[in-house]
Amino acid sequence: MTSASLTADRYRGSVRVWYASETGSAAEWAADVAREACRRGFRVGGGGSARALDDIHTDSESDDGACALTSRCHYRYRNAPLPHPNVLQHPNTILVFVVSTTGQGEAPRNMRRWWRRVLNVKTTQLRIFESRQVAVVGLGDSAYPRFNWAAKKLARRLLNLGAMFVAEPAYADDQHPLGADHTLLEWAANFWPALDKLCPKLPLFVEPSRHILPSPAFTPLPPLYPVADSSSQTPLDNENNIDDDSNACANLNYATCKSNSRISAVNHFQDVRRISFEVSENTRYSPADILCIYPSNPPEEIVKVIDFFGWADIADKPFALVQNGDIKIPTTFPKNLTLRSALTHHLDIFGAPKRYFFELLSFFTPDVMHADKLREFASPAGQEELYTYCHRLRRTTFEVLMDFHSCKGRIPPAYLFDLIPPMRPRMYSISSAPQSTSGSNDNSSSNSNGNNGNAATVVVDITVGIVVYKTKMQKLREGVCSKMLARIKSGDRVWFRIDAGTLKIPKDPNVAVIFVAAGTGIAPMRSLLLARIQNGSSENILFAGFRGKKSDHLYGNEFEELQNVGKLSYFPAFSRDDPNKIVYIQHRMGEQAQLIWDILQLGGSIFVSGNAQRIPKAVDGALVEIFQKVGKMDEPAALEHLAKLEKSRQYQSECWV
């Protein structure tokens, strides 16, 4: 392979980096790969940036096999025009895929359209990846049964379509003692030397120094449109002022808090909340869909951040972001921003810093020791020390900035959006039925009136366990979003979107359904249960696990009332009420073995929700025992029967860490 066959003579080769990411981790690692490829002298498609896989069909640069594959599949299955003849202009472009896994082995949302088209291609019809050099990197969590499922399926599919791997696929694990970065850096140590062999360096090429400050991704400029005089504007530090242009989240809607009540006992160790939101009557959702909430940072904390950066005089000056190259500005950013609104509503400065943060921050300190330490944290050799300093102690980005105080007042505003990642949404399973009121005893379909007394609204409930813990240094830490939700009150607004859930109940209300949940895993089960009751179903069985009847019996009164009126068979398990006898949900399931067997044999469904590290294993074990005891199966047959139930979607689960 020669450089001339790939690109113009000034490049040693061509690389295209694609990602599929749900929370942003895969996107960040893909950006690292793209940056490193540019630094090593490769032409990186997409304007030098990584792109989401579902962006392929809108990409203006049809220069690689992935684009060609999508275009031809689109023609084959959607009757779209054929791609331009130059779609394979650079057939030797090396494709890198960085893919995370979401839910129970599903592909991230920004990959699914492309993935469906890839699956529709028959090998005999189209070998677009024949001898194509590719690389696959997966990000996952081994606490989930289908660890790195999406990346593994992609790797197999690429092989089926004729691809060749530059380096062995890598499957990073969040549960690794050093985090996912450990595996990813090991992969990079193999990938780049392999790429050097495929695409030797050009004779006159000089690799840029890592001590040269890169250009910022976005450039803040004066506003594109006139803004009101500051004397007529509402102050931007008003935490509830989300209607202001600079505070707004583009392409999102807002929800108004209707009520926020604690549903666990005051003396219980965890504060569990039931929060009801009113949303527009045009909002539609299905049972157990996901409410994605975009949190805001506390304004009083942002004052400290602005003081550190030295931006007090310019914090409320409006500006607009302009793209550099082909790097996309996040779709949730509004047209006009201020530094204060960006830090409050749009940037995750109280989240965990990424490796690139340390590399970039090293350019803004005059302290040689600080600069060396920051570069060490960003290097492969410094990952164990980075883990000890940052991740083990759960340090936030702002805490790191405070530690490296020599950077104070020295960071240009233009680099803020490179240093701090966008605020990602936090996802909560909806715990109400579509169109239901928020009253605990009223599960009928209805609308509620909005705050103005005129506009009709829909009520959406979520069940939230407030995240509060102490770090290894005994410092109190609160989750960014749950901290906001714990303090939210009636009338406050939040930005949100609704994503489709993975749990789908049978359309026939007469089909019996078994629900199994533990703790806050009760949220999607309640949504599915109430939806079935609205449709006239009474064949509902619920196994629910809690610590105590008086401590965290979430929605217990509601479930007992439904049982009293014949709409539910309810089997709660309280693991801490009797110190002499610990009872878990698998024990309650064992007591009802015949009932569970009969329901599944008659085509009924079972739904499971809760902690991914404990619940799936416990429920699977209970089901296997039931199949052996009642169904008279040996263990291999019982395991095979369980797998068949999962494959047919009779058995569905939604669990999380």
XYZ file of C-alpha atoms in Angstrom:
657
model
C 0.000 0.000 0.000
C 1.520 3.342 -1.033
C 0.636 6.775 0.171
C -0.081 7.850 -3.401
C -2.859 5.304 -3.666
C -4.511 6.777 -0.626
C -4.446 10.529 -0.712
C -2.469 13.502 -1.904
C 1.296 13.284 -1.438
C 1.268 15.392 1.711
C -0.545 12.636 3.617
C 0.869 9.226 4.444
C -2.587 7.631 4.393
C -6.276 8.141 4.990
C -8.165 7.304 8.190
C -11.840 7.697 8.993
C -13.045 7.458 12.597
C -16.650 6.578 13.362
C -18.253 6.201 16.768
C -21.466 5.022 18.379
C -21.953 6.513 21.811
C -24.800 6.789 24.301
C -23.167 8.753 27.131
C -20.258 10.339 25.253
C -17.392 8.057 26.340
C -16.998 6.388 22.938
C -17.239 9.769 21.201
C -14.439 11.137 23.386
C -12.191 8.179 22.679
C -12.933 8.393 18.956
C -11.917 12.058 19.085
C -8.621 10.990 20.686
C -7.997 8.543 17.824
C -8.796 11.204 15.214
C -6.469 13.733 16.863
C -3.637 11.209 17.055
C -4.129 10.201 13.411
C -3.878 13.851 12.335
C -0.741 14.305 14.426
C 0.862 11.257 12.800
C 0.355 12.647 9.312
C -2.838 10.912 8.189
C -5.654 12.549 6.340
C -8.675 12.196 8.640
C -12.024 12.366 6.866
C -14.819 14.433 8.331
C -12.667 17.532 8.590
C -10.255 15.838 10.962
C -12.919 14.814 13.458
C -14.706 11.643 14.495
C -18.343 11.311 13.459
C -21.352 9.353 14.651
C -22.213 6.331 12.497
C -25.716 7.581 11.822
C -24.175 10.750 10.335
C -22.852 8.690 7.428
C -25.949 9.195 5.289
C -25.628 12.998 5.627
C -21.856 13.152 5.299
C -20.636 15.344 2.459
C -17.404 13.361 2.088
C -18.285 10.054 0.461
C -14.747 8.811 0.593
C -14.862 5.486 2.379
C -16.508 2.126 2.348
C -18.774 2.887 5.264
C -20.377 5.723 3.298
C -20.603 3.579 0.191
C -22.190 0.770 2.131
C -24.877 3.031 3.515
C -25.558 4.643 0.152
C -25.914 1.352 -1.701
C -28.023 -0.178 1.053
C -30.199 2.899 0.997
C -30.693 2.418 -2.739
C -31.348 -1.287 -2.375
C -33.875 -1.015 0.433
C -35.180 2.566 0.283
C -35.245 3.231 -3.485
C -32.919 6.202 -3.084
C -30.642 7.410 -5.929
C -27.405 5.543 -6.512
C -24.330 7.074 -4.883
C -21.998 9.278 -6.875
C -19.487 7.247 -8.963
C -16.653 8.674 -6.840
C -18.048 7.071 -3.684
C -15.040 4.706 -3.654
C -12.594 7.420 -4.570
C -10.368 6.383 -1.654
C -10.891 2.613 -1.401
C -7.896 2.257 0.914
C -9.189 4.537 3.641
C -8.681 2.799 6.976
C -11.871 2.718 9.015
C -11.854 2.884 12.808
C -15.057 2.121 14.713
C -15.352 3.041 18.406
C -18.588 1.552 19.707
C -20.202 1.401 23.130
C -23.042 -0.880 24.210
C -26.228 0.326 25.865
C -29.006 -1.417 27.745
C -28.998 -5.188 27.429
C -26.624 -5.436 24.478
C -28.252 -2.842 22.203
C -26.400 -0.546 19.845
C -26.347 3.155 20.797
C -29.045 5.295 19.225
C -26.629 7.137 16.920
C -25.660 3.839 15.257
C -28.976 2.051 14.782
C -30.012 3.307 11.333
C -26.607 2.490 9.859
C -26.522 -0.873 11.644
C -29.916 -1.912 10.263
C -28.650 -1.250 6.745
C -25.466 -3.185 7.387
C -27.509 -6.163 8.554
C -29.669 -5.979 5.420
C -26.676 -6.495 3.148
C -26.161 -10.040 1.912
C -22.537 -11.079 1.529
C -23.197 -12.434 -1.948
C -24.730 -9.137 -3.046
C -22.220 -6.675 -1.696
C -18.627 -7.181 -0.470
C -17.906 -3.507 0.042
C -15.479 -4.301 2.883
C -13.504 -6.827 0.806
C -9.877 -6.525 2.014
C -10.739 -3.225 3.674
C -8.470 -2.426 6.625
C -10.585 -1.725 9.702
C -10.289 -1.497 13.480
C -12.967 -1.994 16.127
C -12.828 -0.727 19.686
C -15.616 -1.535 22.127
C -16.499 0.203 25.384
C -18.592 -1.776 27.844
C -19.169 -2.916 31.393
C -18.721 -6.548 32.387
C -21.390 -6.108 35.064
C -23.854 -6.544 32.212
C -24.385 -10.057 30.798
C -23.990 -8.902 27.182
C -20.630 -7.265 27.660
C -19.568 -5.173 24.641
C -22.270 -6.892 22.597
C -22.642 -4.123 19.990
C -18.903 -3.932 19.239
C -18.566 -7.715 19.053
C -21.495 -7.983 16.630
C -20.005 -5.210 14.495
C -16.619 -6.953 14.375
C -18.238 -10.222 13.265
C -20.311 -8.453 10.610
C -17.298 -6.635 9.184
C -15.458 -9.951 8.913
C -18.455 -11.456 7.102
C -18.313 -8.578 4.629
C -14.633 -9.203 3.891
C -12.873 -6.706 6.163
C -9.371 -7.203 7.561
C -8.328 -5.955 10.999
C -5.315 -3.677 11.371
C -5.139 -4.796 15.014
C -7.191 -7.230 17.049
C -10.485 -5.728 18.266
C -10.306 -4.410 21.825
C -13.161 -4.598 24.311
C -12.633 -2.181 27.186
C -14.262 -2.787 30.560
C -15.405 -0.077 32.969
C -14.978 -2.627 35.768
C -11.215 -2.915 35.171
C -9.229 -1.647 38.189
C -7.701 1.065 35.986
C -10.891 1.753 34.067
C -11.678 1.388 30.373
C -8.694 3.538 29.370
C -6.308 0.734 30.344
C -7.557 -1.574 27.576
C -7.947 1.263 25.104
C -4.363 2.384 25.564
C -3.131 -1.192 25.174
C -5.064 -1.360 21.896
C -3.524 1.938 20.748
C -0.039 0.604 21.516
C -0.697 -2.193 18.996
C -2.773 -0.236 16.482
C -0.418 2.649 15.696
C 2.693 0.503 15.019
C 0.562 -1.748 12.791
C -0.659 1.334 10.942
C 2.925 2.552 10.560
C 3.722 -0.686 8.701
C 0.730 -0.271 6.377
C 1.403 3.411 5.733
C 5.090 4.268 6.204
C 5.970 7.826 7.111
C 6.719 10.102 4.164
C 10.414 10.974 3.740
C 9.995 14.652 4.679
C 7.329 14.147 7.337
C 8.132 15.494 10.798
C 5.774 14.449 13.559
C 4.451 17.554 15.362
C 5.574 18.077 18.925
C 3.083 17.245 21.644
C 4.111 20.551 23.236
C 2.453 22.636 20.503
C -0.967 23.960 21.487
C -3.656 22.620 19.109
C -6.282 24.900 17.618
C -9.568 25.067 19.511
C -12.490 23.063 18.171
C -14.851 26.032 18.303
C -14.157 29.753 18.183
C -16.333 32.079 20.266
C -17.240 35.121 18.164
C -19.512 38.133 18.662
C -23.201 37.210 18.359
C -24.541 36.488 14.892
C -27.741 38.394 15.675
C -28.367 41.596 17.669
C -29.145 41.140 21.368
C -31.062 43.360 23.733
C -29.258 45.944 25.825
C -28.032 44.492 29.096
C -30.302 46.898 30.960
C -33.376 45.231 29.443
C -32.226 41.643 29.838
C -33.220 39.345 32.655
C -30.130 38.504 34.756
C -28.444 35.371 33.428
C -27.603 33.979 36.849
C -31.253 33.237 37.624
C -31.266 29.453 38.008
C -34.898 29.122 36.888
C -34.507 31.418 33.883
C -34.233 28.654 31.306
C -36.270 30.595 28.744
C -33.394 33.012 28.131
C -31.732 32.364 24.756
C -28.317 31.789 26.307
C -29.687 29.309 28.848
C -31.940 27.393 26.476
C -31.127 23.907 25.245
C -31.789 23.762 21.519
C -33.813 20.836 20.138
C -35.167 20.029 23.609
C -38.371 20.716 25.504
C -38.863 21.786 29.070
C -40.772 20.009 31.812
C -42.269 21.794 34.802
C -41.993 20.158 38.204
C -45.440 19.463 39.651
C -44.389 17.692 42.846
C -41.272 16.269 44.483
C -41.849 13.913 47.408
C -39.642 11.510 49.306
C -41.051 7.960 49.203
C -38.413 6.261 51.345
C -38.423 6.692 55.121
C -36.639 9.754 56.476
C -34.349 7.528 58.540
C -33.543 5.259 55.584
C -29.972 5.564 54.276
C -31.110 6.402 50.733
C -33.313 9.306 49.782
C -35.656 8.007 47.062
C -37.891 10.558 45.342
C -40.989 10.418 43.253
C -40.890 13.467 41.005
C -43.810 14.419 38.769
C -43.330 16.684 35.760
C -45.886 18.384 33.572
C -44.981 18.377 29.888
C -46.728 19.566 26.750
C -49.842 17.663 25.741
C -48.060 16.936 22.443
C -45.493 14.836 24.302
C -45.936 11.144 23.601
C -44.306 8.231 25.353
C -44.775 4.507 25.785
C -44.654 2.551 29.049
C -41.126 2.324 30.508
C -39.659 4.862 28.084
C -36.656 6.895 29.246
C -36.838 10.491 30.477
C -33.476 12.104 29.675
C -32.920 15.122 31.898
C -30.234 17.715 31.199
C -29.016 18.949 34.595
C -27.726 22.382 35.498
C -24.846 23.232 37.785
C -25.532 25.262 40.964
C -25.176 28.998 40.152
C -23.336 29.643 43.432
C -20.688 27.081 42.419
C -20.345 28.597 38.955
C -19.441 31.921 40.591
C -16.356 30.170 42.025
C -15.546 28.652 38.619
C -15.765 32.017 36.862
C -13.517 33.538 39.526
C -10.913 30.803 38.917
C -10.924 31.445 35.173
C -10.774 35.220 35.762
C -13.792 35.878 33.571
C -15.969 37.959 35.905
C -15.915 40.956 33.545
C -16.942 38.955 30.477
C -19.048 36.169 32.021
C -22.367 37.633 30.844
C -21.262 38.913 27.444
C -23.205 37.083 24.686
C -21.352 35.276 21.926
C -21.964 32.564 19.346
C -19.916 29.462 18.580
C -18.559 29.038 15.071
C -17.283 25.669 13.865
C -13.642 25.150 12.999
C -13.569 22.685 10.125
C -16.157 19.932 10.224
C -16.388 19.496 14.001
C -20.039 19.650 14.928
C -21.257 21.991 17.641
C -23.470 20.014 20.066
C -27.060 20.165 18.893
C -28.311 21.164 22.349
C -26.262 24.389 22.380
C -28.318 27.538 21.658
C -27.376 30.126 19.049
C -26.304 32.635 21.688
C -24.285 31.789 24.780
C -22.515 33.491 27.636
C -19.648 31.982 29.581
C -21.895 31.881 32.646
C -24.760 30.139 30.851
C -22.373 27.688 29.169
C -20.836 26.696 32.509
C -24.213 26.550 34.258
C -26.316 24.689 31.720
C -24.174 23.209 28.972
C -20.763 22.050 30.267
C -20.036 19.280 32.772
C -17.367 20.984 34.857
C -18.266 18.979 37.968
C -17.954 15.658 36.178
C -14.885 13.437 35.912
C -12.105 14.824 33.662
C -10.959 12.925 30.581
C -7.379 12.179 29.543
C -7.342 14.897 26.885
C -8.255 17.446 29.560
C -4.886 16.854 31.250
C -2.984 17.082 27.969
C -4.649 20.344 26.983
C -4.431 21.872 30.458
C -0.649 21.398 30.412
C -0.385 24.208 27.835
C -1.869 26.781 30.205
C 0.485 26.556 33.172
C 3.815 28.376 33.556
C 4.776 25.895 36.282
C 7.113 23.301 34.737
C 6.367 20.713 37.422
C 2.616 21.123 36.931
C 2.982 20.848 33.153
C 5.089 17.688 33.431
C 2.633 16.069 35.830
C -0.348 16.901 33.597
C 1.402 15.391 30.565
C 2.259 12.331 32.604
C -1.417 11.878 33.507
C -2.275 12.077 29.793
C 0.352 9.515 28.765
C -0.103 5.722 28.589
C 2.618 5.272 31.210
C 0.828 7.523 33.679
C -2.552 5.797 33.754
C -2.078 4.012 37.061
C -1.039 7.240 38.749
C -3.945 9.069 37.098
C -6.338 6.464 38.453
C -4.907 6.842 41.969
C -5.006 10.643 41.856
C -8.261 11.260 40.016
C -10.635 8.363 39.441
C -10.135 6.441 42.680
C -10.791 9.610 44.678
C -13.602 10.722 42.343
C -12.063 14.131 41.733
C -14.076 16.479 39.548
C -12.749 18.613 36.713
C -12.998 21.755 38.826
C -11.163 20.112 41.725
C -8.312 19.225 39.367
C -8.202 22.826 38.174
C -7.957 23.978 41.786
C -5.121 21.512 42.427
C -3.202 22.844 39.417
C -3.726 26.426 40.564
C -0.922 27.748 38.375
C -3.473 27.660 35.531
C -5.722 30.157 37.326
C -6.653 33.061 35.074
C -4.555 31.714 32.182
C -7.060 29.656 30.181
C -8.407 31.469 27.084
C -12.217 31.319 26.733
C -11.757 29.850 23.241
C -10.529 26.593 24.807
C -13.321 26.189 27.349
C -15.291 23.913 25.013
C -12.234 21.728 24.372
C -11.406 21.350 28.057
C -14.894 20.685 29.400
C -17.224 18.147 27.743
C -20.879 18.958 27.073
C -23.350 18.225 29.833
C -24.749 14.786 29.095
C -28.321 13.875 29.947
C -29.076 11.594 32.866
C -31.524 8.839 32.033
C -34.417 7.772 34.235
C -37.009 5.113 33.495
C -40.469 6.650 33.434
C -42.556 5.201 36.270
C -45.994 6.443 35.195
C -48.309 5.154 32.503
C -48.833 7.337 29.428
C -51.394 10.069 30.089
C -51.760 9.070 33.748
C -52.200 11.630 36.505
C -49.582 11.857 39.216
C -51.982 10.897 42.002
C -50.802 7.705 43.671
C -54.269 6.180 43.677
C -55.532 7.475 40.364
C -54.175 5.463 37.463
C -56.780 6.415 34.888
C -55.983 8.128 31.638
C -56.323 11.896 31.945
C -54.695 15.254 31.359
C -53.671 17.825 33.936
C -53.831 21.583 33.755
C -50.614 23.539 33.460
C -49.445 26.308 35.700
C -51.271 28.943 33.686
C -54.596 27.173 34.137
C -55.228 26.975 30.386
C -52.715 24.798 28.534
C -53.326 21.070 28.798
C -50.363 19.021 29.942
C -49.310 15.415 30.403
C -47.795 14.184 33.661
C -44.591 12.123 33.674
C -43.301 10.459 36.860
C -39.758 9.316 37.587
C -38.390 7.480 40.625
C -34.958 8.763 41.616
C -32.448 7.475 44.141
C -30.472 10.549 45.198
C -26.736 9.900 44.780
C -24.804 10.989 47.875
C -21.586 9.341 49.045
C -18.185 10.025 50.561
C -14.944 9.701 48.624
C -11.851 7.880 49.867
C -10.815 11.226 51.356
C -14.156 11.373 53.231
C -15.350 14.259 51.089
C -19.094 14.430 50.541
C -20.019 13.988 46.893
C -23.409 14.396 45.222
C -24.455 13.387 41.725
C -24.774 16.413 39.433
C -28.316 15.618 38.321
C -29.650 14.026 41.494
C -28.383 17.047 43.466
C -30.494 19.240 41.215
C -33.502 16.916 41.422
C -33.316 16.667 45.224
C -33.759 20.439 45.428
C -36.224 20.964 42.615
C -39.593 22.348 43.680
C -43.012 22.875 42.157
C -42.835 25.311 39.251
C -39.129 24.766 38.491
C -38.256 23.722 34.959
C -35.777 21.278 33.460
C -34.789 20.468 29.895
C -35.575 16.967 28.704
C -36.097 14.581 25.850
C -37.765 11.163 25.805
C -35.995 8.104 24.386
C -37.659 4.812 23.589
C -37.276 2.140 26.235
C -36.388 -1.465 25.493
C -39.250 -3.172 27.361
C -42.342 -3.930 25.285
C -45.441 -5.414 26.911
C -47.780 -7.800 25.031
C -50.553 -6.036 23.139
C -53.114 -8.553 24.376
C -54.171 -7.505 27.915
C -55.315 -11.073 28.604
C -51.763 -12.451 28.357
C -50.362 -12.833 31.870
C -47.207 -10.890 32.721
C -44.727 -11.406 35.557
C -42.839 -8.335 36.785
C -39.647 -8.696 38.845
C -37.918 -5.643 40.324
C -35.645 -4.573 43.149
C -35.192 -1.102 44.641
C -35.600 1.753 42.170
C -35.877 -0.896 39.457
C -39.564 -0.731 40.358
C -39.862 2.394 38.155
C -40.259 0.800 34.688
C -42.270 -2.083 36.184
C -44.781 0.372 37.655
C -45.110 2.095 34.278
C -45.762 -1.193 32.459
C -48.135 -2.397 35.172
C -50.255 0.765 35.210
C -50.436 0.750 31.406
C -51.760 -2.814 31.433
C -54.326 -1.967 34.104
C -55.491 0.989 32.003
C -56.080 -1.503 29.178
C -58.229 -3.704 31.397
C -55.683 -6.356 32.340
C -55.839 -8.156 35.679
C -53.331 -10.936 34.868
C -50.414 -9.161 36.529
C -47.903 -10.677 38.960
C -45.288 -8.545 40.716
C -42.255 -9.766 42.665
C -40.568 -6.761 44.293
C -37.514 -6.651 46.545
C -36.871 -3.996 49.195
C -34.845 -3.700 52.389
C -37.764 -3.104 54.732
C -41.517 -2.618 54.739
C -41.188 0.596 56.731
C -37.974 1.900 55.162
C -38.116 1.666 51.366
C -41.323 -0.130 50.380
C -41.635 1.980 47.228
C -45.255 2.368 46.057
C -46.176 -0.408 48.491
C -49.575 1.035 49.441
C -50.460 1.425 45.771
C -49.547 -2.185 44.926
C -51.425 -3.538 47.937
C -54.521 -1.594 46.920
C -54.299 -2.960 43.375
C -54.060 -6.440 44.844
C -57.133 -5.815 47.000
C -59.224 -4.918 43.935
C -58.041 -7.962 41.967
C -55.780 -6.235 39.441
C -52.471 -7.551 40.762
C -50.921 -10.513 42.548
C -48.216 -8.958 44.719
C -45.263 -10.790 46.320
C -42.913 -8.381 48.144
C -39.617 -9.499 49.678
C -38.042 -7.553 52.555
C -34.423 -8.522 53.048
C -33.720 -6.678 56.328
C -36.952 -6.937 58.346
C -36.078 -10.274 59.955
C -32.406 -10.486 61.015
C -32.766 -14.252 61.359
C -34.120 -14.782 57.846
C -32.998 -12.795 54.806
C -35.621 -12.911 52.070
C -34.850 -11.895 48.489
C -37.063 -11.848 45.411
C -35.627 -15.156 44.176
C -36.975 -16.766 47.360
C -40.461 -15.389 46.651
C -40.182 -16.656 43.090
C -39.270 -20.116 44.371
C -42.380 -20.110 46.562
C -44.488 -19.450 43.452
C -42.646 -21.862 41.160
C -45.776 -23.558 39.803
C -47.461 -20.220 39.049
C -44.424 -18.921 37.155
C -44.032 -22.158 35.191
C -47.704 -22.221 34.194
C -47.694 -18.603 33.033
C -44.586 -19.043 30.884
C -45.901 -22.295 29.416
C -49.090 -20.482 28.369
C -47.091 -17.805 26.518
C -46.910 -15.241 29.304
C -44.009 -12.809 29.610
C -41.557 -11.939 32.348
C -39.922 -8.533 32.818
C -36.933 -7.872 35.086
C -35.438 -4.588 36.276
C -32.826 -3.588 38.849
C -29.108 -3.603 39.566
C -27.185 -5.299 36.747
C -24.596 -6.790 39.084
C -27.105 -8.735 41.188
C -30.636 -8.962 39.813
C -30.178 -10.742 36.441
C -28.030 -13.462 37.995
C -30.467 -13.974 40.897
C -33.551 -14.096 38.667
C -31.911 -16.339 36.070
C -30.880 -18.723 38.825
C -34.404 -18.790 40.233
C -35.908 -19.489 36.800
C -33.448 -22.300 36.086
C -34.359 -23.902 39.422
C -38.067 -23.594 38.576
C -37.540 -25.197 35.162
C -35.679 -28.051 36.827
C -38.127 -28.511 39.695
C -41.478 -28.043 37.939
C -40.502 -28.655 34.323
C -38.407 -31.722 35.168
C -35.459 -30.463 33.098
C -31.792 -31.086 33.725
C -29.575 -28.012 34.059
C -28.410 -27.804 30.396
C -32.017 -28.078 29.187
C -33.153 -25.455 31.702
C -30.439 -23.051 30.550
C -31.386 -23.652 26.919
C -35.047 -23.011 27.739
C -34.102 -19.728 29.434
C -32.116 -18.682 26.356
C -35.123 -19.426 24.134
C -37.340 -17.228 26.303
C -34.850 -14.376 25.944
C -34.520 -14.828 22.194
C -38.296 -14.837 21.704
C -38.613 -11.738 23.946
C -40.828 -13.616 26.373
C -38.136 -12.716 28.881
C -37.030 -9.063 28.813
C -34.792 -7.172 31.198
C -33.616 -3.618 31.755
C -30.852 -3.397 34.333
C -28.160 -0.874 35.125
C -25.081 -0.429 37.291
